Amino acid sequence: MMKATTGLMSVGRAAELISAGKYLNIAGDEEALKQLPKGNWIGGTIPYFMADDGGVISRDRVFVNEIEVFGAAPSIRLLDVDSLPQICRNAPENGYTILVVPAFGPCHSSFAENAPNYEEMYMKPLIGWVAGVHLDDLGQRTPKVALGTTGELSDQHAVVIDVPLPAEKFARIDIVNLFKPGRGAAITFENTGFAAGDCRLGGQPANLADYLLAGKIDTRLPLVADYCGAAINVSIKAIDAAAKRVEFYAPVFPGVEYRIAEPLADYVSAFQSALPRIEGSITFSCNCILNFLYSELAGKRTGHITGPITFGEIAYQLLNQTLVYLTIEG
Amino acid sequence: MKADELLYQLLGVEAPWQIVQIRGDLGKDQIDVWIAQQTGRSGWFFGSKPNIPPGQEQVWRHINLGSSRCVIHSVVSTSAPPWNGQAGQPFTHAMAQLVGAMMRDGIKLQSICAILDITVADLWKFKHSLDSGKAGLADHAPAAATESDERKSRVADQDDPIWLKLLDGAVNIDIRLLSLKFLMTKLREQIRHITDDEVRTLKAYELHRFVVRHEQMLDHELSQLAKL
């Protein structure tokens, strides 16, 4: 089988792949996606990428992941907020699903808060990313997803591609998260939410905004929780000192113990050290816009892993400041 | 009888309630039905278009329509028709009665899930509400174990105590598979709050099912369990 085509490319080259009948995941600026012909692709808006030669911002090129077909054809569809909870149940018995969700829309918040309780969650591989916009366009344009089969763009729906695999192959999803829980007090919350004020610090009632401000804590550092050995981040979006509330890029959950992450001296060198040896090729991967910005990744490479730089990463559930990737084994 | 009249009869929907929307595309073998009460002018045919007030919609699983799941979207009704349910509960009154009857007959929760095609999470939520309110299942003797998987496997039987030990933290292993890390975190948090032995067993079965399904990806984890 020929090696799948993956990388940052011109709209014209992507159009050729679409016309050849390839199944594709495509990330690009809205105007670039609009130029693509109809075909077997899903997409989302974002102009930030990790390309072969390093981090780059481009409005006229798109990042393409070709999806290898092993027999049965993948299926592509839009999901609304009501059908999103069925995503894992409807996924192939053996295979994987790529999900693209537009940031700030109803699917984004619903997925973020409820995905861990979806039927069949964690039983079937689910990976994906959150579409965004150029930061200069915030407030002027909305992030969107694209259904290639019709050319429809939507800021209200999510888009998925279900990829069946033969019995001898299986999909594996993993993450690279450089952040580790720091030595500060354990932070817990009473409720699920994208914002919080009241919390418990080391078991005592406290206010998170007060804690961050009083300690002059670098809010580029995420809250990190230990999920049975997986460090899972919740990134801090803003502190409203007057309202004594902290906004996040992903929800915090009750029953989970968070700590402010240990600072990172150099993301790129730490990434190189943390990068696992990956057998075979990566079918899909993406990294976080916050890593791109905070670690100034423009022009810098993160090993051989390339892909869109996104407003959120999905490895089963919504993640922040984390690289996610999927490989096919067997 | 017209097709829409049949659906009204199957669901037991009567005036002033109306079926206002039906969708068959939200899930595999699933029919979603929105039922609303007419507001404004009274009357069955001549009132204003009924709708569900924003923010008040409840979603309940109803008795299956043939082989399809039936999901009702509506608001809580004080008259408690069978297709309606309680706020925050997973099942309609009719479905709750059916599940309750099966529980009283001593049918295993796992079997109820399979027979009615309902999720463990929904059944657990329903049972939890029963336990905290008026009913319990502790007096019912467990039914016979389900048939074990005959194929060769390194995975312990679903009734092996190792699964509960993993969930309650009595046994810890190093986990490499990301999805298992997530699942274990979720199940451990749930089991901290579960005192009912049968529901704890269901959680253990959920973990067992994951391990069976992902056996070929769990060499590292299974080799540790084999040494215990």
Coordinates of C-alpha atoms in Angstrom, one line a residue:
Chain A
M1 CA 0.0 0.0 0.0
M2 CA 1.2 3.5 -0.8
K3 CA 2.2 5.7 2.0
A4 CA -0.5 8.2 3.0
T5 CA 0.0 11.8 2.0
T6 CA 0.3 14.1 5.0
G7 CA 1.5 17.7 5.3
L8 CA 1.1 21.3 4.7
M9 CA 0.3 22.0 1.0
S10 CA -1.3 24.3 -1.4
V11 CA -5.1 24.4 -1.9
G12 CA -4.5 23.1 -5.5
R13 CA -2.5 20.1 -4.3
A14 CA -5.2 19.3 -1.7
A15 CA -7.9 19.6 -4.5
E16 CA -6.0 17.1 -6.5
L17 CA -6.1 14.6 -3.6
I18 CA -9.8 15.2 -3.2
S19 CA -10.4 14.7 -6.9
A20 CA -8.5 11.4 -6.7
G21 CA -11.1 10.2 -4.2
K22 CA -8.9 10.2 -1.2
Y23 CA -10.3 10.4 2.3
L24 CA -8.8 13.4 4.0
N25 CA -8.8 15.5 7.2
I26 CA -8.1 19.0 6.2
A27 CA -7.2 22.0 8.4
G28 CA -7.0 25.5 7.0
D29 CA -8.2 29.1 7.0
E30 CA -11.9 29.4 6.2
E31 CA -11.2 31.1 2.8
A32 CA -8.8 28.2 1.9
L33 CA -11.4 25.6 2.8
K34 CA -14.0 27.3 0.7
Q35 CA -11.9 26.8 -2.4
L36 CA -11.7 23.0 -2.0
P37 CA -13.9 20.8 -4.2
K38 CA -16.5 18.5 -2.8
G39 CA -15.3 15.0 -1.9
N40 CA -14.4 12.6 0.8
W41 CA -13.0 15.0 3.4
I42 CA -13.8 16.6 6.7
G43 CA -12.2 19.8 7.8
G44 CA -12.0 22.6 10.2
T45 CA -10.8 26.2 10.3
I46 CA -7.3 27.0 11.7
P47 CA -4.3 28.8 10.1
Y48 CA -1.7 27.5 12.5
F49 CA 0.3 24.5 11.7
M50 CA 3.3 22.4 12.7
A51 CA 4.9 21.6 9.3
D52 CA 7.9 19.6 8.3
D53 CA 10.1 22.7 8.6
G54 CA 8.6 24.0 11.9
G55 CA 5.7 26.0 13.2
V56 CA 4.0 28.2 10.6
I57 CA 1.0 30.5 10.2
S58 CA -0.6 30.4 6.8
R59 CA -3.9 31.5 5.4
D60 CA -3.4 30.1 1.9
R61 CA -2.2 26.6 2.6
V62 CA -3.9 23.7 4.2
F63 CA -2.8 20.8 6.3
V64 CA -3.9 17.5 5.0
N65 CA -4.0 14.1 6.7
E66 CA -4.8 11.3 4.2
I67 CA -6.8 8.6 5.9
E68 CA -5.8 5.1 4.7
V69 CA -8.7 2.9 3.7
F70 CA -8.3 -0.8 4.7
G71 CA -11.3 -2.4 3.0
A72 CA -14.6 -0.9 4.1
A73 CA -15.0 2.8 3.2
P74 CA -15.1 5.4 6.0
S75 CA -18.3 7.4 6.6
I76 CA -18.5 11.1 7.0
R77 CA -21.2 13.2 8.6
L78 CA -22.1 16.3 10.5
L79 CA -23.3 15.9 14.1
D80 CA -25.5 18.4 16.0
V81 CA -25.4 18.9 19.7
D82 CA -28.2 16.3 20.2
S83 CA -26.5 13.6 18.2
L84 CA -23.0 14.1 19.6
P85 CA -23.5 11.9 22.6
Q86 CA -24.0 8.9 20.2
I87 CA -20.7 9.4 18.5
C88 CA -19.0 6.4 20.2
R89 CA -22.0 4.1 20.0
N90 CA -22.2 4.8 16.3
A91 CA -18.5 4.3 15.7
P92 CA -17.3 1.1 13.9
E93 CA -16.8 -1.9 16.2
N94 CA -13.2 -2.0 15.1
G95 CA -11.7 1.2 13.8
Y96 CA -11.4 4.8 14.9
T97 CA -13.2 8.1 14.6
I98 CA -11.8 11.6 13.9
L99 CA -13.9 14.4 15.4
V100 CA -13.6 18.1 14.6
V101 CA -15.5 20.5 16.8
P102 CA -15.7 24.3 16.2
A103 CA -14.5 26.3 19.2
F104 CA -17.0 28.4 21.2
G105 CA -20.1 26.6 19.7
P106 CA -22.7 24.4 21.4
C107 CA -20.9 21.2 20.4
H108 CA -17.7 22.5 22.0
S109 CA -19.0 23.0 25.5
S110 CA -21.3 20.0 25.4
F111 CA -18.6 17.7 24.3
A112 CA -16.1 19.1 26.8
E113 CA -18.4 18.7 29.7
N114 CA -20.1 15.4 28.8
A115 CA -17.8 13.3 26.7
P116 CA -16.5 11.2 29.6
N117 CA -20.0 9.9 30.2
Y118 CA -20.9 9.2 26.5
E119 CA -22.1 5.7 25.9
E120 CA -19.1 3.5 24.8
M121 CA -16.6 6.2 25.6
Y122 CA -13.1 4.8 25.9
M123 CA -14.2 1.6 24.3
K124 CA -13.6 2.9 20.7
P125 CA -10.7 5.1 19.7
L126 CA -11.8 8.8 19.3
I127 CA -9.4 11.5 18.4
G128 CA -9.8 15.0 17.0
W129 CA -9.3 18.6 17.3
V130 CA -11.1 21.9 18.0
A131 CA -11.3 24.3 15.1
G132 CA -10.3 27.9 15.6
V133 CA -9.5 31.1 13.8
H134 CA -6.5 33.4 13.4
L135 CA -6.1 35.3 16.7
D136 CA -6.5 38.5 14.7
D137 CA -10.0 37.4 13.7
L138 CA -11.3 36.6 17.1
G139 CA -14.7 38.2 17.5
Q140 CA -15.0 38.8 13.8
R141 CA -15.2 35.2 12.4
T142 CA -16.3 32.0 14.1
P143 CA -14.5 28.8 14.0
K144 CA -16.1 26.3 11.6
V145 CA -16.1 22.7 10.5
A146 CA -16.5 21.5 7.0
L147 CA -18.4 18.6 5.5
G148 CA -16.5 17.9 2.3
T149 CA -19.2 15.7 0.8
T150 CA -21.5 18.8 0.5
G151 CA -19.1 21.7 1.0
E152 CA -21.1 22.9 4.0
L153 CA -19.3 24.9 6.6
S154 CA -20.9 25.1 10.1
D155 CA -20.1 26.8 13.4
Q156 CA -23.0 24.9 15.0
H157 CA -22.1 21.3 14.2
A158 CA -19.2 18.9 14.7
V159 CA -18.0 16.8 11.8
V160 CA -16.7 13.2 12.0
I161 CA -15.2 10.5 9.9
D162 CA -15.6 6.9 11.1
V163 CA -12.8 4.7 9.8
P164 CA -13.4 0.9 9.9
L165 CA -10.3 -1.3 10.3
P166 CA -10.0 -5.0 9.5
A167 CA -9.8 -7.4 12.5
E168 CA -6.0 -7.7 12.4
K169 CA -5.5 -3.9 12.7
F170 CA -6.2 -1.6 15.6
A171 CA -5.9 2.1 16.3
R172 CA -3.9 3.4 19.3
I173 CA -4.3 7.0 20.6
D174 CA -1.7 8.5 22.8
I175 CA -0.6 12.0 24.0
V176 CA 2.6 13.9 24.8
N177 CA 2.1 16.3 27.7
L178 CA 5.2 17.9 29.0
F179 CA 3.5 19.4 32.0
K180 CA 3.6 17.6 35.4
P181 CA 1.7 18.4 38.5
G182 CA 3.7 20.9 40.6
R183 CA 4.3 20.8 44.4
G184 CA 1.6 23.3 45.2
A185 CA -1.6 22.5 47.1
A186 CA -4.1 20.1 45.6
I187 CA -7.1 21.9 44.1
T188 CA -10.5 20.4 43.9
F189 CA -13.9 21.6 42.6
E190 CA -17.5 20.9 43.5
N191 CA -18.9 21.3 40.0
T192 CA -18.1 20.7 36.4
G193 CA -17.5 23.9 34.5
F194 CA -15.4 26.1 32.2
A195 CA -15.1 28.6 35.1
A196 CA -14.7 28.4 38.8
G197 CA -14.1 30.5 41.9
D198 CA -14.8 28.5 45.0
C199 CA -12.6 25.5 45.3
R200 CA -10.7 23.6 48.0
L201 CA -7.0 24.1 48.4
G202 CA -5.4 21.3 50.3
G203 CA -8.8 20.4 51.5
Q204 CA -9.6 23.8 52.8
P205 CA -12.3 26.1 51.3
A206 CA -10.6 28.8 49.1
N207 CA -11.0 30.9 46.1
L208 CA -8.9 30.0 43.0
A209 CA -8.7 33.5 41.6
D210 CA -7.4 34.8 45.0
Y211 CA -4.9 31.9 45.1
L212 CA -3.5 32.5 41.6
L213 CA -3.2 36.3 42.1
A214 CA -1.8 36.2 45.7
G215 CA 0.8 33.7 44.6
K216 CA 1.6 35.6 41.4
I217 CA 1.2 32.2 39.6
D218 CA 2.1 32.1 35.9
T219 CA -1.3 31.5 34.3
R220 CA 0.4 30.0 31.2
L221 CA 0.9 27.0 33.4
P222 CA -2.2 24.7 33.3
L223 CA -3.9 22.9 36.1
V224 CA -2.7 19.3 35.9
A225 CA -4.5 16.2 37.1
D226 CA -3.3 12.6 37.3
Y227 CA -5.6 10.2 35.5
C228 CA -4.1 6.9 36.6
G229 CA -0.7 8.0 35.2
A230 CA -1.8 10.3 32.4
A231 CA -1.2 14.0 33.2
I232 CA -4.3 15.9 31.9
N233 CA -4.3 19.7 31.7
V234 CA -6.9 22.3 32.1
S235 CA -5.5 25.6 30.7
I236 CA -6.3 28.9 32.3
K237 CA -8.0 31.4 30.0
A238 CA -8.4 34.4 32.3
I239 CA -8.7 35.6 35.8
D240 CA -11.6 37.9 36.7
A241 CA -10.3 39.4 40.0
A242 CA -13.5 41.5 40.6
A243 CA -15.7 38.5 40.2
K244 CA -13.2 36.2 41.9
R245 CA -13.5 33.7 39.1
V246 CA -11.1 31.9 36.8
E247 CA -12.0 30.9 33.3
F248 CA -10.6 27.7 31.6
Y249 CA -10.2 26.4 28.1
A250 CA -11.6 23.0 29.2
P251 CA -13.9 22.1 32.1
V252 CA -12.7 21.1 35.5
F253 CA -14.5 18.1 37.0
P254 CA -15.5 17.3 40.6
G255 CA -13.7 14.4 42.2
V256 CA -10.5 15.2 40.3
E257 CA -7.5 16.6 42.1
Y258 CA -5.6 19.3 40.2
R259 CA -2.3 21.1 40.8
I260 CA -0.6 24.0 39.1
A261 CA 2.0 22.6 36.7
E262 CA 5.7 22.7 37.2
P263 CA 7.3 25.4 35.0
L264 CA 8.9 24.3 31.7
A265 CA 12.3 25.8 30.9
D266 CA 12.4 25.0 27.2
Y267 CA 9.4 23.4 25.5
V268 CA 11.2 22.3 22.3
S269 CA 14.1 20.5 24.0
A270 CA 11.7 19.0 26.6
F271 CA 9.5 17.8 23.8
Q272 CA 12.4 16.2 22.0
S273 CA 13.2 14.3 25.2
A274 CA 9.7 13.3 25.9
L275 CA 8.8 12.1 22.4
P276 CA 8.2 8.4 22.5
R277 CA 9.6 6.1 19.8
I278 CA 6.6 5.6 17.5
E279 CA 6.5 2.5 15.3
G280 CA 5.1 3.2 11.9
S281 CA 3.5 6.4 10.7
I282 CA 1.2 8.7 12.5
T283 CA -2.3 8.8 11.0
F284 CA -3.2 12.0 12.7
S285 CA -1.8 14.4 15.2
C286 CA -2.3 17.9 16.5
N287 CA -0.9 20.2 19.1
C288 CA -2.3 23.1 21.1
I289 CA -2.3 26.8 20.1
L290 CA -1.2 27.6 23.7
N291 CA 1.9 25.5 23.3
F292 CA 2.5 27.3 20.0
L293 CA 2.2 30.7 21.6
Y294 CA 3.7 30.2 25.0
S295 CA 6.7 28.2 23.7
E296 CA 7.0 30.4 20.6
L297 CA 7.0 27.4 18.3
A298 CA 6.9 29.4 15.0
G299 CA 9.8 28.2 13.0
K300 CA 10.7 25.5 15.5
R301 CA 10.1 21.8 14.9
T302 CA 8.6 19.3 17.4
G303 CA 10.4 16.2 16.2
H304 CA 8.9 14.6 13.2
I305 CA 5.3 15.1 14.4
T306 CA 3.3 17.5 12.3
G307 CA -0.3 18.6 12.1
P308 CA -2.7 21.5 12.8
I309 CA -2.2 23.7 15.9
T310 CA -5.6 23.8 17.4
F311 CA -7.9 25.4 19.9
G312 CA -8.2 22.1 21.8
E313 CA -7.1 18.6 21.3
I314 CA -9.3 15.5 21.5
A315 CA -8.0 12.2 22.7
Y316 CA -11.3 10.6 23.8
Q317 CA -12.1 13.8 25.8
L318 CA -11.1 17.4 25.4
L319 CA -7.5 18.2 26.4
N320 CA -5.5 21.4 26.6
Q321 CA -1.8 22.1 25.9
T322 CA -1.2 18.6 24.8
L323 CA -0.1 16.9 21.6
V324 CA -2.3 14.0 20.6
Y325 CA -1.6 11.4 18.0
L326 CA -3.1 8.2 16.5
T327 CA -1.2 5.3 15.0
I328 CA -2.5 2.1 13.3
E329 CA -0.9 -1.1 14.5
G330 CA -1.1 -4.7 13.5
Chain B
M1 CA -55.5 3.9 11.3
K2 CA -53.0 6.4 10.1
A3 CA -49.3 6.0 10.8
D4 CA -49.2 9.1 13.1
E5 CA -52.2 7.8 15.0
L6 CA -50.3 4.5 15.6
L7 CA -47.4 6.4 17.1
Y8 CA -49.7 8.4 19.4
Q9 CA -51.3 5.1 20.5
L10 CA -48.0 3.3 21.0
L11 CA -46.6 6.1 23.1
G12 CA -49.9 6.9 24.9
V13 CA -49.8 10.5 24.0
E14 CA -53.1 12.3 24.5
A15 CA -54.3 15.9 24.3
P16 CA -53.3 18.4 25.3
W17 CA -50.0 16.9 24.5
Q18 CA -48.7 16.6 20.9
I19 CA -45.8 15.1 19.1
V20 CA -44.0 18.0 17.6
Q21 CA -40.9 16.5 16.2
I22 CA -39.5 13.0 15.3
R23 CA -35.9 12.3 14.4
G24 CA -34.4 9.1 13.4
D25 CA -30.9 10.3 12.7
L26 CA -29.5 10.9 16.2
G27 CA -28.4 7.4 16.9
K28 CA -28.3 4.0 15.4
D29 CA -31.6 2.2 15.7
Q30 CA -33.0 5.1 17.7
I31 CA -36.1 7.3 17.4
D32 CA -36.2 10.6 19.2
V33 CA -39.7 12.1 19.9
W34 CA -40.4 15.6 21.1
I35 CA -43.7 16.0 22.9
A36 CA -45.0 19.4 23.9
Q37 CA -48.2 20.8 25.4
Q38 CA -50.2 23.4 23.6
T39 CA -49.8 26.9 25.0
G40 CA -52.0 29.9 24.6
R41 CA -55.4 29.2 23.0
S42 CA -56.9 25.9 24.1
G43 CA -57.9 23.3 21.6
W44 CA -56.3 20.3 19.9
F45 CA -56.2 21.6 16.4
F46 CA -56.5 25.3 16.6
G47 CA -54.1 26.4 19.3
S48 CA -50.7 28.0 18.8
K49 CA -47.9 25.7 17.8
P50 CA -46.8 23.8 20.9
N51 CA -43.1 23.8 21.8
I52 CA -40.9 22.9 24.7
P53 CA -39.8 26.0 26.7
P54 CA -36.1 26.6 26.4
G55 CA -34.1 25.2 29.3
Q56 CA -36.9 23.0 30.5
E57 CA -36.4 20.0 28.2
Q58 CA -35.9 16.7 29.9
V59 CA -34.7 13.6 28.0
W60 CA -36.0 10.1 29.0
R61 CA -35.5 6.7 27.6
H62 CA -38.8 5.1 26.8
I63 CA -39.8 1.5 26.1
N64 CA -38.4 0.4 22.8
L65 CA -40.4 0.8 19.6
G66 CA -39.8 -2.6 18.0
S67 CA -36.0 -3.0 17.9
S68 CA -35.4 0.8 18.0
R69 CA -34.6 2.7 21.1
C70 CA -37.2 5.4 21.9
V71 CA -36.0 8.7 23.5
I72 CA -38.6 11.2 24.6
H73 CA -37.8 14.9 24.9
S74 CA -40.4 16.9 26.8
V75 CA -41.1 18.7 30.1
V76 CA -42.2 17.2 33.4
S77 CA -45.9 16.7 33.6
T78 CA -47.7 16.6 36.9
S79 CA -50.3 14.2 35.5
A80 CA -47.4 11.7 34.9
P81 CA -48.4 10.0 31.6
P82 CA -46.4 6.9 30.9
W83 CA -44.2 8.5 28.3
N84 CA -43.3 11.2 30.8
G85 CA -40.7 11.0 33.6
Q86 CA -39.2 12.6 36.6
A87 CA -36.8 15.5 36.4
G88 CA -33.2 14.3 36.1
Q89 CA -34.2 10.7 35.8
P90 CA -33.0 8.5 32.8
F91 CA -36.3 6.7 32.2
T92 CA -39.9 7.5 31.4
H93 CA -42.5 6.2 34.0
A94 CA -43.3 3.3 31.7
M95 CA -39.7 2.3 31.3
A96 CA -39.0 2.8 35.0
Q97 CA -41.9 0.4 35.8
L98 CA -40.6 -2.2 33.4
V99 CA -37.0 -2.0 34.8
G100 CA -38.3 -2.0 38.4
A101 CA -40.4 -5.1 37.7
M102 CA -37.4 -6.9 36.2
M103 CA -35.3 -5.9 39.2
R104 CA -38.0 -7.3 41.6
D105 CA -37.9 -10.5 39.7
G106 CA -34.2 -10.8 40.5
I107 CA -33.0 -10.4 36.9
K108 CA -29.4 -9.3 36.9
L109 CA -28.8 -5.7 36.1
Q110 CA -26.4 -6.7 33.4
S111 CA -29.2 -8.8 31.8
I112 CA -31.7 -6.0 32.1
C113 CA -29.3 -3.8 30.2
A114 CA -28.9 -6.4 27.5
I115 CA -32.6 -7.2 27.2
L116 CA -33.8 -3.6 27.1
D117 CA -30.8 -2.2 25.3
I118 CA -30.2 0.4 28.0
T119 CA -26.8 1.6 29.2
V120 CA -25.2 0.6 32.5
A121 CA -24.8 4.3 33.3
D122 CA -28.6 4.9 33.0
L123 CA -29.5 1.8 34.9
W124 CA -27.0 2.7 37.6
K125 CA -28.4 6.2 37.9
F126 CA -31.9 4.8 38.1
K127 CA -31.0 2.3 40.7
H128 CA -29.0 4.8 42.7
S129 CA -32.2 7.0 42.9
L130 CA -34.2 4.0 44.0
D131 CA -31.7 3.1 46.7
S132 CA -31.6 6.6 48.0
G133 CA -35.4 6.8 48.0
K134 CA -37.7 3.9 48.5
A135 CA -36.4 0.6 47.1
G136 CA -33.4 -1.6 47.1
L137 CA -32.1 -4.7 45.5
A138 CA -29.9 -6.1 48.2
D139 CA -32.4 -8.8 49.2
H140 CA -32.5 -10.3 45.8
A141 CA -30.2 -13.3 45.3
P142 CA -27.9 -12.9 42.3
A143 CA -28.9 -14.9 39.2
A144 CA -26.6 -17.5 37.7
A145 CA -23.5 -16.2 36.1
T146 CA -23.5 -15.6 32.4
E147 CA -21.8 -18.0 30.2
S148 CA -18.0 -17.5 30.2
D149 CA -16.1 -16.7 27.1
E150 CA -14.9 -20.0 25.7
R151 CA -12.0 -18.7 23.7
K152 CA -8.5 -18.7 25.1
S153 CA -7.7 -15.5 26.9
R154 CA -5.2 -14.1 29.3
V155 CA -8.0 -12.1 30.9
A156 CA -9.4 -13.3 34.2
D157 CA -13.1 -14.2 34.4
Q158 CA -15.5 -11.3 34.9
D159 CA -16.3 -12.5 38.4
D160 CA -12.7 -12.7 39.4
P161 CA -12.1 -10.4 42.4
I162 CA -9.2 -8.7 40.7
W163 CA -11.4 -6.3 38.8
L164 CA -13.0 -4.9 41.9
K165 CA -9.6 -4.7 43.6
L166 CA -8.3 -2.7 40.7
L167 CA -11.3 -0.4 41.0
D168 CA -11.1 0.2 44.7
G169 CA -7.4 0.7 44.6
A170 CA -6.5 -2.4 46.6
V171 CA -4.4 -3.4 43.5
N172 CA -2.5 -0.9 41.4
I173 CA -0.7 -1.6 38.2
D174 CA 1.2 0.6 35.7
I175 CA -1.1 1.5 32.9
R176 CA 0.2 2.4 29.4
L177 CA -3.0 2.5 27.4
L178 CA -4.4 6.0 27.4
S179 CA -8.1 4.9 27.2
L180 CA -7.6 2.5 30.1
K181 CA -6.2 5.3 32.2
F182 CA -9.3 7.4 31.5
L183 CA -11.7 4.6 32.1
M184 CA -10.0 3.6 35.4
T185 CA -10.1 7.1 36.6
K186 CA -13.8 7.4 35.8
L187 CA -14.7 4.0 37.3
R188 CA -12.6 4.6 40.4
E189 CA -14.3 7.9 41.1
Q190 CA -17.7 6.2 40.6
I191 CA -17.0 3.2 42.8
R192 CA -16.0 5.5 45.6
H193 CA -19.6 6.5 45.9
I194 CA -21.2 3.1 45.3
T195 CA -22.1 0.9 48.3
D196 CA -24.4 -1.5 46.6
D197 CA -22.6 -4.8 45.8
E198 CA -24.5 -5.5 42.7
V199 CA -23.7 -2.1 41.2
R200 CA -20.1 -2.4 42.2
T201 CA -20.1 -5.7 40.3
L202 CA -21.5 -4.0 37.3
K203 CA -18.6 -1.6 37.3
A204 CA -16.2 -4.5 37.6
Y205 CA -17.9 -6.0 34.5
E206 CA -17.4 -2.8 32.7
L207 CA -13.7 -2.9 33.3
H208 CA -13.6 -6.6 32.4
R209 CA -15.4 -5.8 29.1
F210 CA -12.8 -3.2 28.2
V211 CA -9.9 -5.5 29.0
V212 CA -11.4 -8.3 26.9
R213 CA -12.0 -5.9 24.0
H214 CA -8.5 -4.4 24.1
E215 CA -6.6 -7.6 25.1
Q216 CA -4.1 -7.4 22.2
M217 CA -3.1 -3.8 23.3
L218 CA -2.7 -4.7 27.0
D219 CA 0.4 -6.9 27.1
H220 CA 2.1 -4.6 29.7
E221 CA -0.9 -4.5 31.9
L222 CA -1.9 -8.1 31.7
S223 CA 1.6 -9.3 32.4
Q224 CA 1.5 -7.5 35.7
L225 CA -1.9 -9.0 36.5
A226 CA -0.6 -12.5 35.7
K227 CA 2.1 -12.1 38.4
L228 CA -0.3 -11.2 41.2

